[in-house]
Amino acid sequence: MATSDGRDTRWEQHRQDRRRELVSHALRAIRSQGAGVGMEEIAVRAGTSKTVIYRHFGDRAGLYAAVVESVHDYIHARISERLLLADAADLGKLVADLADAYLGLVERDPEIYRFVLARPATASSPETDATVSLVDMIGNHVTAAIAGHLAARGLDDTVATTWGHGLTGFIRAAADHWMASPERPPRAQVVQHISSVFTPGFAGAMTGDT
Amino acid sequence: MATSDGRDTRWEQHRQDRRRELVSHALRAIRSQGAGVGMEEIAVRAGTSKTVIYRHFGDRAGLYAAVVESVHDYIHARISERLLLADAADLGKLVADLADAYLGLVERDPEIYRFVLARPATASSPETDATVSLVDMIGNHVTAAIAGHLAARGLDDTVATTWGHGLTGFIRAAADHWMASPERPPRAQVVQHISSVFTPGFAGAMTGDT
DNA sequence: AGCAGATACCCCGAGTATCGGGTAGTGTCC
DNA sequence: GGACACTACCCGATACTCGGGGTATCTGCT
């Protein structure tokens, strides 16, 4: 059944296009109005009205998810080749690249970053809260990479989650305070400081005992 | 002039008492109603009305600050003796104790933790946002400890901020995912995993080059 | 036939204005 | 120096405003 009525499917392309377009407008709105933009303002910026936004994204959390996905693509594109860990030293490179990409985002688009960080507090019970934040997504990648590396060597991988998300959390916290600091030292220096912790740390931990 | 009119000052004691009492009621309200409690509900729980809350705390951010301070006391009491770093190995102990205290909070009082994590988005410009979150406070302690240790050895201490807050962010992220995970392994195991990263890592980094 | 889009609305929670007591410190009159 | 009104300041409650997320309903396009 459902042999794709032409009248159903003919909007598919339009929907995809419009959605991308709306996300792009939302990004612009966030940049100019700040991370606390209202749905109304986003709609106006896109030259339309709230109804359209809600039809396409359901609610604010839906729009948030779309924006997060868009930002995530940016980050992921810069670390994807590092996610395959051949040996322990590769993790150091992953950390360095991830930190650089992350700080790059903070530096270039602070308002977008702030928006993406402010996970919308769904009024429903926190158990059924399916909203995934940016750091969650990145953390999952790192976790998977570490887990893969450990599994390939027959090691226990319950550690992977802690390390993967912890690592991401380290970078996030460093970035947050770098952003807030008045002097704001050069990005490369902070990246260097981050790497200097993890390069020897994980190298030892991953080859030795847990 | 103004030789402290007794009518001004006679409320001091009462105010302190009442404030503590209100914070305590707020904690109870958060526990039973969840992290998203409204001001109204908190007031009702305290057997009074919103006006009282607003008179004592100014706004929601003020109440948030009071709750954060209260929770911070709990954490700080458990790590204060570790904050004086004699040698590099002491940092490993600090990490272990901090992680244990932090995870302990998450385990015993998840709703309080969630509340404390949800930094209220002040509508004003983010520049003048003086609200300090729990992780900020903890991160500042760790930063100060590291900075002190480095300074005592004549090392550059611009690293301290990155390491101090990064470290705290690591624990926070690990805790967040531990809390969200369905199986939730024993606390001691996660603490062990966290320590295993930092004990060798900082030991190497703090004695060697930057 | 069926969806896109706009307008006008609802709802809920943060924050405020205003009112009526209550009580300890302060001045005054003897 | 003690009894009296008085004042300064607080406490607490009800009833509001205001703003933003989310929705009901209508028109129009293809």
Short mmCIF file of C-alpha atoms (C1' of nucleotides) in Angstrom, two decimals:
data_model
loop_
_atom_site.label_atom_id
_atom_site.label_comp_id
_atom_site.label_asym_id
_atom_site.label_seq_id
_atom_site.Cartn_x
_atom_site.Cartn_y
_atom_site.Cartn_z
CA MET A 1 0.00 0.00 0.00
CA ALA A 2 0.93 3.68 -0.05
CA THR A 3 2.15 3.58 -3.62
CA SER A 4 3.46 7.12 -3.25
CA ASP A 5 0.67 9.40 -4.38
CA GLY A 6 2.29 12.05 -6.50
CA ARG A 7 0.54 14.72 -4.51
CA ASP A 8 2.18 13.44 -1.37
CA THR A 9 5.67 13.17 -2.71
CA ARG A 10 5.82 16.26 -4.81
CA TRP A 11 6.39 18.33 -1.68
CA GLU A 12 9.33 16.28 -0.46
CA GLN A 13 11.92 18.22 -2.39
CA HIS A 14 10.35 21.50 -1.43
CA ARG A 15 10.32 20.53 2.24
CA GLN A 16 13.97 19.60 2.26
CA ASP A 17 14.97 22.80 0.52
CA ARG A 18 12.80 24.97 2.67
CA ARG A 19 14.08 23.32 5.82
CA ARG A 20 17.69 23.96 4.91
CA GLU A 21 16.82 27.50 4.01
CA LEU A 22 15.05 28.03 7.31
CA VAL A 23 17.98 26.67 9.29
CA SER A 24 20.26 29.00 7.41
CA HIS A 25 18.02 31.95 8.23
CA ALA A 26 17.87 30.84 11.85
CA LEU A 27 21.66 30.88 11.98
CA ARG A 28 21.70 34.42 10.65
CA ALA A 29 19.06 35.46 13.16
CA ILE A 30 21.04 33.99 16.03
CA ARG A 31 24.18 35.78 14.85
CA SER A 32 22.53 39.17 14.73
CA GLN A 33 20.08 38.89 17.62
CA GLY A 34 22.07 36.75 20.01
CA ALA A 35 21.55 33.27 21.34
CA GLY A 36 18.31 34.21 23.06
CA VAL A 37 16.35 34.92 19.89
CA GLY A 38 12.66 34.30 19.94
CA MET A 39 10.87 32.14 17.43
CA GLU A 40 9.02 35.19 16.18
CA GLU A 41 12.25 37.01 15.37
CA ILE A 42 13.65 34.01 13.57
CA ALA A 43 10.51 33.81 11.50
CA VAL A 44 10.65 37.50 10.64
CA ARG A 45 14.29 37.15 9.69
CA ALA A 46 13.31 34.38 7.34
CA GLY A 47 10.69 36.68 5.85
CA THR A 48 7.80 34.63 7.10
CA SER A 49 5.86 33.91 10.26
CA LYS A 50 6.03 31.52 13.20
CA THR A 51 3.55 29.08 11.73
CA VAL A 52 6.03 28.04 9.07
CA ILE A 53 8.77 27.39 11.59
CA TYR A 54 6.49 25.28 13.72
CA ARG A 55 5.23 23.31 10.74
CA HIS A 56 8.76 22.41 9.80
CA PHE A 57 10.35 21.83 13.20
CA GLY A 58 7.49 21.02 15.54
CA ASP A 59 8.74 23.09 18.43
CA ARG A 60 11.76 24.97 19.66
CA ALA A 61 13.55 21.75 20.52
CA GLY A 62 13.12 20.64 16.91
CA LEU A 63 14.68 23.81 15.59
CA TYR A 64 17.43 23.44 18.15
CA ALA A 65 18.11 19.92 16.92
CA ALA A 66 18.35 21.13 13.33
CA VAL A 67 20.78 23.88 14.23
CA VAL A 68 22.85 21.49 16.30
CA GLU A 69 23.01 19.08 13.41
CA SER A 70 24.20 21.84 11.14
CA VAL A 71 26.93 22.89 13.54
CA HIS A 72 27.83 19.30 14.13
CA ASP A 73 28.48 18.80 10.44
CA TYR A 74 31.00 21.60 10.62
CA ILE A 75 32.90 19.97 13.46
CA HIS A 76 32.60 16.47 12.17
CA ALA A 77 33.99 17.41 8.80
CA ARG A 78 37.20 18.51 10.52
CA ILE A 79 37.78 15.45 12.65
CA SER A 80 36.25 12.57 10.72
CA GLU A 81 39.57 11.36 9.38
CA ARG A 82 40.98 11.32 12.89
CA LEU A 83 38.25 9.11 14.29
CA LEU A 84 39.89 5.93 13.15
CA LEU A 85 42.55 5.21 15.71
CA ALA A 86 45.37 3.04 14.48
CA ASP A 87 47.60 3.37 17.52
CA ALA A 88 47.53 5.21 20.82
CA ALA A 89 49.35 8.25 19.47
CA ASP A 90 46.47 8.86 17.09
CA LEU A 91 44.30 9.81 20.03
CA GLY A 92 46.59 12.71 20.71
CA LYS A 93 46.10 13.91 17.16
CA LEU A 94 42.35 13.52 17.49
CA VAL A 95 42.34 15.64 20.64
CA ALA A 96 44.40 18.32 18.98
CA ASP A 97 42.19 18.49 15.90
CA LEU A 98 39.00 18.37 17.89
CA ALA A 99 40.15 21.10 20.22
CA ASP A 100 41.17 23.24 17.28
CA ALA A 101 37.87 22.77 15.48
CA TYR A 102 35.89 23.39 18.66
CA LEU A 103 37.76 26.53 19.58
CA GLY A 104 37.49 27.62 15.99
CA LEU A 105 33.73 27.48 16.24
CA VAL A 106 33.73 29.45 19.47
CA GLU A 107 36.01 32.04 17.93
CA ARG A 108 34.18 32.49 14.65
CA ASP A 109 30.60 32.18 15.78
CA PRO A 110 30.25 32.83 19.48
CA GLU A 111 26.51 33.43 19.37
CA ILE A 112 25.85 30.25 17.46
CA TYR A 113 27.95 28.45 19.98
CA ARG A 114 26.04 29.95 22.88
CA PHE A 115 22.76 28.99 21.28
CA VAL A 116 23.87 25.43 20.69
CA LEU A 117 25.08 25.16 24.26
CA ALA A 118 21.77 26.28 25.74
CA ARG A 119 19.92 22.97 25.58
CA PRO A 120 16.22 23.82 25.72
CA ALA A 121 14.75 22.68 29.05
CA THR A 122 11.90 20.47 27.94
CA ALA A 123 9.07 20.78 30.39
CA SER A 124 8.34 17.07 30.15
CA SER A 125 10.00 14.54 32.40
CA PRO A 126 13.77 14.54 31.94
CA GLU A 127 13.68 10.77 31.38
CA THR A 128 11.94 11.03 28.04
CA ASP A 129 14.03 13.98 26.95
CA ALA A 130 15.47 12.93 23.62
CA THR A 131 17.15 16.24 22.78
CA VAL A 132 20.76 15.62 21.94
CA SER A 133 23.21 18.43 22.46
CA LEU A 134 26.28 19.16 20.39
CA VAL A 135 28.70 17.89 23.00
CA ASP A 136 26.68 14.70 23.25
CA MET A 137 27.14 14.06 19.56
CA ILE A 138 30.83 14.82 19.59
CA GLY A 139 31.29 12.79 22.75
CA ASN A 140 29.62 9.85 21.09
CA HIS A 141 32.06 9.97 18.22
CA VAL A 142 35.06 10.06 20.49
CA THR A 143 33.59 7.31 22.62
CA ALA A 144 33.02 5.12 19.58
CA ALA A 145 36.56 5.73 18.39
CA ILE A 146 38.06 4.78 21.73
CA ALA A 147 35.75 1.80 22.13
CA GLY A 148 36.75 0.55 18.71
CA HIS A 149 40.39 0.89 19.53
CA LEU A 150 40.03 -0.90 22.82
CA ALA A 151 37.88 -3.68 21.41
CA ALA A 152 40.40 -4.29 18.65
CA ARG A 153 42.88 -5.08 21.38
CA GLY A 154 40.50 -7.19 23.43
CA LEU A 155 40.31 -4.68 26.27
CA ASP A 156 37.28 -3.89 28.35
CA ASP A 157 35.42 -0.96 26.85
CA THR A 158 33.19 0.27 29.65
CA VAL A 159 35.86 2.92 30.04
CA ALA A 160 35.25 4.29 26.60
CA THR A 161 32.15 6.29 27.55
CA THR A 162 33.83 7.94 30.48
CA TRP A 163 36.91 8.80 28.49
CA GLY A 164 35.11 9.85 25.33
CA HIS A 165 32.61 12.16 26.93
CA GLY A 166 35.04 13.29 29.57
CA LEU A 167 37.55 14.29 26.96
CA THR A 168 34.92 16.22 25.08
CA GLY A 169 33.83 17.84 28.32
CA PHE A 170 37.39 18.90 29.02
CA ILE A 171 37.62 20.70 25.71
CA ARG A 172 34.20 22.23 26.15
CA ALA A 173 34.99 23.61 29.58
CA ALA A 174 38.35 24.95 28.45
CA ALA A 175 36.64 26.61 25.49
CA ASP A 176 33.93 28.15 27.65
CA HIS A 177 36.44 29.82 29.89
CA TRP A 178 38.65 30.79 27.01
CA MET A 179 35.65 32.52 25.46
CA ALA A 180 34.80 34.29 28.69
CA SER A 181 38.32 35.40 29.53
CA PRO A 182 39.07 39.06 28.82
CA GLU A 183 42.56 38.65 27.37
CA ARG A 184 41.82 35.48 25.37
CA PRO A 185 45.23 34.05 24.44
CA PRO A 186 45.76 32.74 20.90
CA ARG A 187 43.78 29.67 20.01
CA ALA A 188 46.83 27.60 19.15
CA GLN A 189 48.21 28.07 22.63
CA VAL A 190 45.10 26.76 24.34
CA VAL A 191 44.98 23.83 21.94
CA GLN A 192 48.58 23.12 22.85
CA HIS A 193 47.76 23.19 26.55
CA ILE A 194 44.89 20.79 26.06
CA SER A 195 46.97 18.39 24.02
CA SER A 196 49.78 18.45 26.53
CA VAL A 197 47.53 16.79 29.07
CA PHE A 198 46.11 14.03 26.98
CA THR A 199 48.93 12.99 24.78
CA PRO A 200 50.95 11.31 27.51
CA GLY A 201 47.90 10.46 29.64
CA PHE A 202 45.99 8.35 27.22
CA ALA A 203 49.10 6.92 25.68
CA GLY A 204 49.98 5.41 29.02
CA ALA A 205 46.47 4.42 29.97
CA MET A 206 45.56 2.78 26.70
CA THR A 207 48.61 0.63 26.38
CA GLY A 208 48.99 -0.27 30.01
CA ASP A 209 46.39 -1.57 32.43
CA THR A 210 43.04 0.15 32.83
CA MET B 1 25.32 60.81 60.92
CA ALA B 2 23.58 57.50 60.44
CA THR B 3 24.73 55.91 63.67
CA SER B 4 23.01 52.75 62.56
CA ASP B 5 19.38 53.18 63.41
CA GLY B 6 18.37 50.11 65.35
CA ARG B 7 15.25 49.86 63.27
CA ASP B 8 17.38 49.20 60.22
CA THR B 9 19.66 46.62 61.66
CA ARG B 10 17.42 44.65 63.95
CA TRP B 11 16.28 42.40 61.11
CA GLU B 12 19.71 41.11 60.19
CA GLN B 13 19.51 37.92 62.19
CA HIS B 14 16.00 37.23 61.07
CA ARG B 15 16.94 37.73 57.44
CA GLN B 16 19.84 35.30 57.63
CA ASP B 17 17.70 32.69 59.33
CA ARG B 18 14.82 33.11 56.94
CA ARG B 19 17.09 32.98 53.94
CA ARG B 20 18.63 29.71 55.02
CA GLU B 21 15.21 28.34 55.72
CA LEU B 22 13.94 29.37 52.31
CA VAL B 23 16.90 27.77 50.55
CA SER B 24 16.24 24.61 52.47
CA HIS B 25 12.61 24.65 51.39
CA ALA B 26 13.67 25.34 47.83
CA LEU B 27 15.87 22.26 47.91
CA ARG B 28 12.97 20.17 49.11
CA ALA B 29 10.73 21.61 46.42
CA ILE B 30 13.28 20.81 43.73
CA ARG B 31 13.61 17.27 45.01
CA SER B 32 9.91 16.60 44.89
CA GLN B 33 8.87 18.66 41.89
CA GLY B 34 11.92 18.27 39.70
CA ALA B 35 14.53 20.72 38.48
CA GLY B 36 11.98 22.75 36.54
CA VAL B 37 10.00 23.95 39.54
CA GLY B 38 8.33 27.29 39.29
CA MET B 39 8.83 30.07 41.77
CA GLU B 40 5.20 29.77 42.81
CA GLU B 41 5.58 26.12 43.72
CA ILE B 42 8.70 26.80 45.72
CA ALA B 43 6.88 29.50 47.62
CA VAL B 44 3.93 27.22 48.34
CA ARG B 45 6.30 24.53 49.51
CA ALA B 46 7.80 27.04 51.93
CA GLY B 47 4.30 27.81 53.17
CA THR B 48 4.30 31.34 51.82
CA SER B 49 3.93 33.24 48.55
CA LYS B 50 6.17 34.41 45.72
CA THR B 51 6.57 37.88 47.14
CA VAL B 52 8.67 36.55 49.97
CA ILE B 53 11.00 34.67 47.65
CA TYR B 54 11.50 37.70 45.46
CA ARG B 55 12.14 39.94 48.43
CA HIS B 56 14.89 37.67 49.65
CA PHE B 57 16.54 36.66 46.38
CA GLY B 58 15.67 39.37 43.90
CA ASP B 59 14.93 37.07 41.02
CA ARG B 60 15.29 33.50 39.92
CA ALA B 61 19.00 33.96 39.28
CA GLY B 62 19.39 35.06 42.87
CA LEU B 63 17.69 31.97 44.17
CA TYR B 64 19.79 29.91 41.80
CA ALA B 65 22.94 31.47 43.20
CA ALA B 66 21.87 30.66 46.74
CA VAL B 67 21.16 27.05 45.88
CA VAL B 68 24.44 26.76 44.02
CA GLU B 69 26.29 28.12 46.99
CA SER B 70 24.63 25.60 49.23
CA VAL B 71 25.56 22.71 46.95
CA HIS B 72 29.03 24.10 46.52
CA ASP B 73 29.57 23.97 50.26
CA TYR B 74 28.82 20.27 50.16
CA ILE B 75 31.43 19.64 47.46
CA HIS B 76 34.02 21.99 48.83
CA ALA B 77 33.87 20.40 52.25
CA ARG B 78 34.96 17.13 50.70
CA ILE B 79 37.91 18.39 48.69
CA SER B 80 39.22 21.37 50.60
CA GLU B 81 42.05 19.43 52.20
CA ARG B 82 43.16 18.22 48.77
CA LEU B 83 43.42 21.69 47.27
CA LEU B 84 46.89 22.26 48.61
CA LEU B 85 49.19 20.48 46.22
CA ALA B 86 52.52 19.51 47.66
CA ASP B 87 53.74 17.44 44.74
CA ALA B 88 52.40 16.32 41.39
CA ALA B 89 50.93 13.09 42.74
CA ASP B 90 48.62 15.13 44.94
CA LEU B 91 46.76 16.23 41.87
CA GLY B 92 45.79 12.64 41.24
CA LYS B 93 44.32 12.46 44.71
CA LEU B 94 42.46 15.71 44.18
CA VAL B 95 40.94 14.37 40.98
CA ALA B 96 39.88 11.17 42.67
CA ASP B 97 38.26 12.94 45.61
CA LEU B 98 36.61 15.55 43.44
CA ALA B 99 35.21 12.93 41.09
CA ASP B 100 33.91 10.93 44.01
CA ALA B 101 32.25 13.92 45.63
CA TYR B 102 30.77 15.06 42.35
CA LEU B 103 29.41 11.67 41.42
CA GLY B 104 28.13 11.33 44.95
CA LEU B 105 26.05 14.45 44.49
CA VAL B 106 24.66 13.20 41.20
CA GLU B 107 23.81 9.87 42.77
CA ARG B 108 22.17 11.16 45.92
CA ASP B 109 20.39 14.20 44.60
CA PRO B 110 19.89 13.99 40.87
CA GLU B 111 17.19 16.66 40.73
CA ILE B 112 19.22 19.12 42.72
CA TYR B 113 22.09 18.44 40.39
CA ARG B 114 19.94 19.02 37.35
CA PHE B 115 18.68 22.28 38.78
CA VAL B 116 22.16 23.48 39.56
CA LEU B 117 23.33 22.59 36.09
CA ALA B 118 20.58 24.56 34.38
CA ARG B 119 22.15 28.01 34.56
CA PRO B 120 19.27 30.48 34.18
CA ALA B 121 19.52 32.28 30.84
CA THR B 122 19.55 35.90 31.92
CA ALA B 123 17.71 37.95 29.38
CA SER B 124 20.30 40.69 29.63
CA SER B 125 23.40 40.75 27.48
CA PRO B 126 25.63 37.73 28.16
CA GLU B 127 28.55 40.07 28.79
CA THR B 128 27.15 41.43 32.02
CA ASP B 129 25.96 38.04 33.16
CA ALA B 130 27.47 37.59 36.59
CA THR B 131 25.76 34.31 37.42
CA VAL B 132 28.34 31.78 38.47
CA SER B 133 27.55 28.13 37.98
CA LEU B 134 28.63 25.27 40.21
CA VAL B 135 31.24 23.99 37.78
CA ASP B 136 32.65 27.49 37.51
CA MET B 137 33.22 27.60 41.24
CA ILE B 138 34.78 24.17 41.39
CA GLY B 139 36.87 24.90 38.32
CA ASN B 140 38.16 28.04 39.97
CA HIS B 141 39.33 26.08 42.96
CA VAL B 142 41.15 23.53 40.88
CA THR B 143 42.64 26.28 38.75
CA ALA B 144 43.90 28.10 41.81
CA ALA B 145 45.42 24.93 43.18
CA ILE B 146 47.26 24.19 39.97
CA ALA B 147 48.34 27.79 39.54
CA GLY B 148 49.74 27.81 43.04
CA HIS B 149 51.65 24.64 42.42
CA LEU B 150 53.07 25.89 39.15
CA ALA B 151 53.97 29.31 40.52
CA ALA B 152 55.79 27.72 43.44
CA ARG B 153 58.06 26.10 40.86
CA GLY B 154 58.45 29.20 38.74
CA LEU B 155 56.49 27.79 35.83
CA ASP B 156 54.21 29.70 33.54
CA ASP B 157 50.65 29.55 34.85
CA THR B 158 48.52 30.54 31.88
CA VAL B 159 47.97 26.80 31.60
CA ALA B 160 46.30 26.60 34.96
CA THR B 161 42.93 27.90 33.77
CA THR B 162 42.75 25.49 30.88
CA TRP B 163 43.73 22.55 33.04
CA GLY B 164 41.66 23.48 36.05
CA HIS B 165 38.42 24.09 34.24
CA GLY B 166 39.10 21.38 31.70
CA LEU B 167 39.59 18.86 34.43
CA THR B 168 36.37 19.90 36.08
CA GLY B 169 34.61 19.72 32.73
CA PHE B 170 35.89 16.21 32.23
CA ILE B 171 34.37 15.06 35.48
CA ARG B 172 31.16 16.89 34.80
CA ALA B 173 30.72 15.34 31.38
CA ALA B 174 31.55 11.88 32.66
CA ALA B 175 29.03 12.36 35.46
CA ASP B 176 26.33 13.58 33.09
CA HIS B 177 26.59 10.51 30.96
CA TRP B 178 26.91 8.23 33.91
CA MET B 179 23.67 9.67 35.24
CA ALA B 180 21.94 9.22 31.90
CA SER B 181 23.17 5.71 31.22
CA PRO B 182 20.62 2.97 31.86
CA GLU B 183 22.90 0.44 33.52
CA ARG B 184 24.89 2.93 35.58
CA PRO B 185 28.00 1.07 36.75
CA PRO B 186 29.15 1.51 40.37
CA ARG B 187 30.41 4.95 41.24
CA ALA B 188 33.82 3.73 42.35
CA GLN B 189 34.46 2.23 38.95
CA VAL B 190 33.80 5.48 37.10
CA VAL B 191 35.95 7.36 39.57
CA GLN B 192 38.69 4.86 38.91
CA HIS B 193 38.37 5.38 35.17
CA ILE B 194 38.61 9.12 35.56
CA SER B 195 41.63 8.91 37.79
CA SER B 196 43.38 6.53 35.44
CA VAL B 197 43.55 9.25 32.83
CA PHE B 198 44.82 12.08 34.93
CA THR B 199 47.19 10.48 37.32
CA PRO B 200 49.88 9.78 34.73
CA GLY B 201 48.87 12.67 32.48
CA PHE B 202 49.33 15.54 34.82
CA ALA B 203 52.21 13.90 36.55
CA GLY B 204 54.12 13.99 33.31
CA ALA B 205 52.93 17.37 32.19
CA MET B 206 53.53 19.17 35.45
CA THR B 207 57.06 18.01 35.99
CA GLY B 208 58.17 18.17 32.38
CA ASP B 209 57.80 20.98 29.87
CA THR B 210 54.51 22.83 29.43
"C1'" DA C 1 -7.37 17.39 -2.68
"C1'" DG C 2 -4.17 18.98 0.12
"C1'" DC C 3 -0.70 21.67 1.83
"C1'" DA C 4 1.57 26.55 2.39
"C1'" DG C 5 1.26 30.67 4.78
"C1'" DA C 6 -0.70 34.60 7.79
"C1'" DT C 7 -3.40 36.50 11.65
"C1'" DA C 8 -5.17 36.33 15.87
"C1'" DC C 9 -5.42 34.02 19.58
"C1'" DC C 10 -4.33 31.01 24.23
"C1'" DC C 11 -1.42 29.74 28.14
"C1'" DC C 12 1.84 29.74 31.52
"C1'" DG C 13 5.43 31.40 34.30
"C1'" DA C 14 8.53 35.21 35.72
"C1'" DG C 15 8.32 39.43 37.87
"C1'" DT C 16 5.72 43.72 40.05
"C1'" DA C 17 2.30 47.06 42.31
"C1'" DT C 18 -0.21 47.82 46.01
"C1'" DC C 19 -2.43 46.98 50.24
"C1'" DG C 20 -2.88 45.88 55.26
"C1'" DG C 21 -0.79 44.64 59.38
"C1'" DG C 22 2.99 43.98 63.10
"C1'" DT C 23 6.74 45.09 66.15
"C1'" DA C 24 10.97 47.07 68.04
"C1'" DG C 25 13.47 51.24 68.33
"C1'" DT C 26 13.02 56.66 68.92
"C1'" DG C 27 11.42 60.93 70.51
"C1'" DT C 28 8.53 63.73 73.77
"C1'" DC C 29 6.19 65.20 77.77
"C1'" DC C 30 5.47 64.90 82.53
"C1'" DG D 1 13.34 58.26 84.13
"C1'" DG D 2 9.18 56.14 82.69
"C1'" DA D 3 4.61 56.05 79.78
"C1'" DC D 4 2.95 57.58 75.60
"C1'" DA D 5 2.49 58.23 70.68
"C1'" DC D 6 5.14 57.71 66.60
"C1'" DT D 7 8.07 56.28 63.03
"C1'" DA D 8 10.87 53.30 60.23
"C1'" DC D 9 11.05 49.24 58.41
"C1'" DC D 10 9.72 44.92 57.62
"C1'" DC D 11 6.48 41.02 56.60
"C1'" DG D 12 3.18 38.67 53.70
"C1'" DA D 13 -0.99 38.26 50.34
"C1'" DT D 14 -3.70 39.20 46.25
"C1'" DA D 15 -4.04 40.64 41.93
"C1'" DC D 16 -2.11 42.23 38.36
"C1'" DT D 17 1.38 43.02 33.81
"C1'" DC D 18 4.27 41.23 30.25
"C1'" DG D 19 6.61 38.32 27.05
"C1'" DG D 20 7.42 34.20 24.60
"C1'" DG D 21 6.23 29.46 23.27
"C1'" DG D 22 2.72 27.15 21.00
"C1'" DT D 23 -2.02 26.69 18.43
"C1'" DA D 24 -6.74 27.34 15.98
"C1'" DT D 25 -8.56 28.93 11.95
"C1'" DC D 26 -8.95 31.14 7.71
"C1'" DT D 27 -7.39 32.12 2.80
"C1'" DG D 28 -4.94 30.99 -1.30
"C1'" DC D 29 -1.92 28.41 -4.40
"C1'" DT D 30 -1.01 24.55 -7.47
#
